[in-house]
Short mmCIF file of C-alpha atoms in Angstrom, two decimals:
data_model
loop_
_atom_site.label_atom_id
_atom_site.label_comp_id
_atom_site.label_asym_id
_atom_site.label_seq_id
_atom_site.Cartn_x
_atom_site.Cartn_y
_atom_site.Cartn_z
CA MET F 168 10.17 -9.11 6.37
CA THR F 169 8.35 -7.75 3.35
CA ASN F 170 8.56 -4.16 2.12
CA VAL F 171 5.86 -2.96 -0.24
CA LEU F 172 5.80 0.23 -2.25
CA VAL F 173 2.21 1.42 -2.63
CA VAL F 174 0.94 4.19 -4.90
CA TYR F 175 -2.68 4.86 -4.00
CA ASP F 176 -5.20 7.28 -5.52
CA ARG F 177 -7.35 8.52 -2.63
CA ALA F 178 -9.86 10.29 -4.88
CA ALA F 179 -10.52 7.16 -6.93
CA GLY F 180 -10.12 4.79 -3.99
CA ARG F 181 -7.82 2.51 -5.94
CA LEU F 182 -4.32 1.15 -5.99
CA LEU F 183 -2.27 2.52 -8.89
CA HIS F 184 0.90 0.54 -8.28
CA GLU F 185 2.24 -2.06 -5.86
CA GLN F 186 5.70 -3.59 -5.78
CA GLU F 187 7.23 -5.87 -3.17
CA TYR F 188 10.91 -5.61 -2.21
CA GLU F 189 13.06 -7.86 -0.10
CA HIS F 190 15.33 -5.04 1.03
CA ARG F 191 14.07 -1.87 2.69
CA ARG F 192 16.64 0.32 0.91
CA ASP F 193 15.36 -0.86 -2.48
CA ALA F 194 11.77 -0.07 -1.48
CA PHE F 195 12.73 3.44 -0.38
CA ALA F 196 14.72 4.06 -3.57
CA ALA F 197 11.61 3.06 -5.53
CA ARG F 198 9.54 5.40 -3.34
CA VAL F 199 11.73 8.34 -4.33
CA ARG F 200 11.25 7.49 -8.00
CA ALA F 201 7.48 7.11 -7.55
CA GLU F 202 7.25 10.42 -5.70
CA ARG F 203 8.94 12.11 -8.65
CA GLU F 204 6.43 10.49 -11.00
CA PHE F 205 3.26 10.98 -8.94
CA GLY F 206 4.22 13.80 -6.56
CA ARG F 207 2.32 16.55 -8.34
CA ARG F 208 -0.99 14.71 -8.00
CA ALA F 209 -2.54 15.94 -4.73
CA ASN F 210 -4.72 12.87 -4.19
CA VAL F 211 -1.98 10.29 -4.65
CA GLU F 212 -0.17 8.71 -1.71
CA VAL F 213 3.23 7.09 -2.15
CA VAL F 214 4.21 4.94 0.83
CA VAL F 215 6.42 2.04 1.80
CA LEU F 216 4.83 -0.46 4.17
CA ALA F 217 6.79 -3.08 6.06
CA ALA F 218 5.55 -6.14 7.89
CA LYS F 219 6.40 -9.75 8.57
CA SER F 220 4.07 -10.88 5.80
CA ARG F 221 1.68 -9.65 3.13
CA ASP F 222 -1.20 -11.04 5.20
CA ASP F 223 -0.16 -8.72 8.03
CA LEU F 224 -0.26 -5.77 5.64
CA LEU F 225 -3.72 -6.77 4.45
CA ARG F 226 -4.92 -6.72 8.05
CA THR F 227 -3.26 -3.46 9.07
CA HIS F 228 -3.55 -1.47 5.83
CA ALA F 229 -6.58 -2.98 4.08
CA ARG F 230 -7.66 0.34 2.54
CA TYR F 231 -4.72 0.20 0.14
CA PHE F 232 -5.44 -3.32 -1.07
CA LEU F 233 -9.24 -3.72 -1.00
CA SER F 234 -11.84 -1.92 -3.07
CA LEU F 235 -14.17 0.62 -1.46
CA ASP F 236 -17.02 -1.88 -1.86
CA ASP F 237 -15.01 -4.56 -0.05
CA LEU F 238 -14.19 -2.16 2.78
CA ALA F 239 -17.82 -1.13 3.13
CA ALA F 240 -19.17 -4.69 3.13
CA PRO F 241 -20.43 -5.92 6.50
CA ARG F 242 -18.02 -8.22 8.26
CA SER F 243 -19.00 -11.30 10.15
CA PRO F 244 -18.07 -11.16 13.82
CA SER F 245 -14.86 -12.95 14.71
CA SER F 246 -16.49 -14.63 17.67
CA PRO F 247 -20.06 -15.14 18.81
CA SER F 248 -21.40 -12.76 21.48
#
């Protein structure tokens, strides 16, 4: 299981900080510290995401890890119609 602390600026559409933790408690302790640092900024999200792998997080929470241009780019269909 991977636990990732993410600090994301919604207004800018960019990741400010990302840190992976093996243990959930360490990730949540880091979240508390990050909330103290970034908490006054209204457009900043501080979250901890957990999944079996980083690839899973990229699929389920792509907006945190991809640029706005990447998210807006047309995707090829996964299977032919």
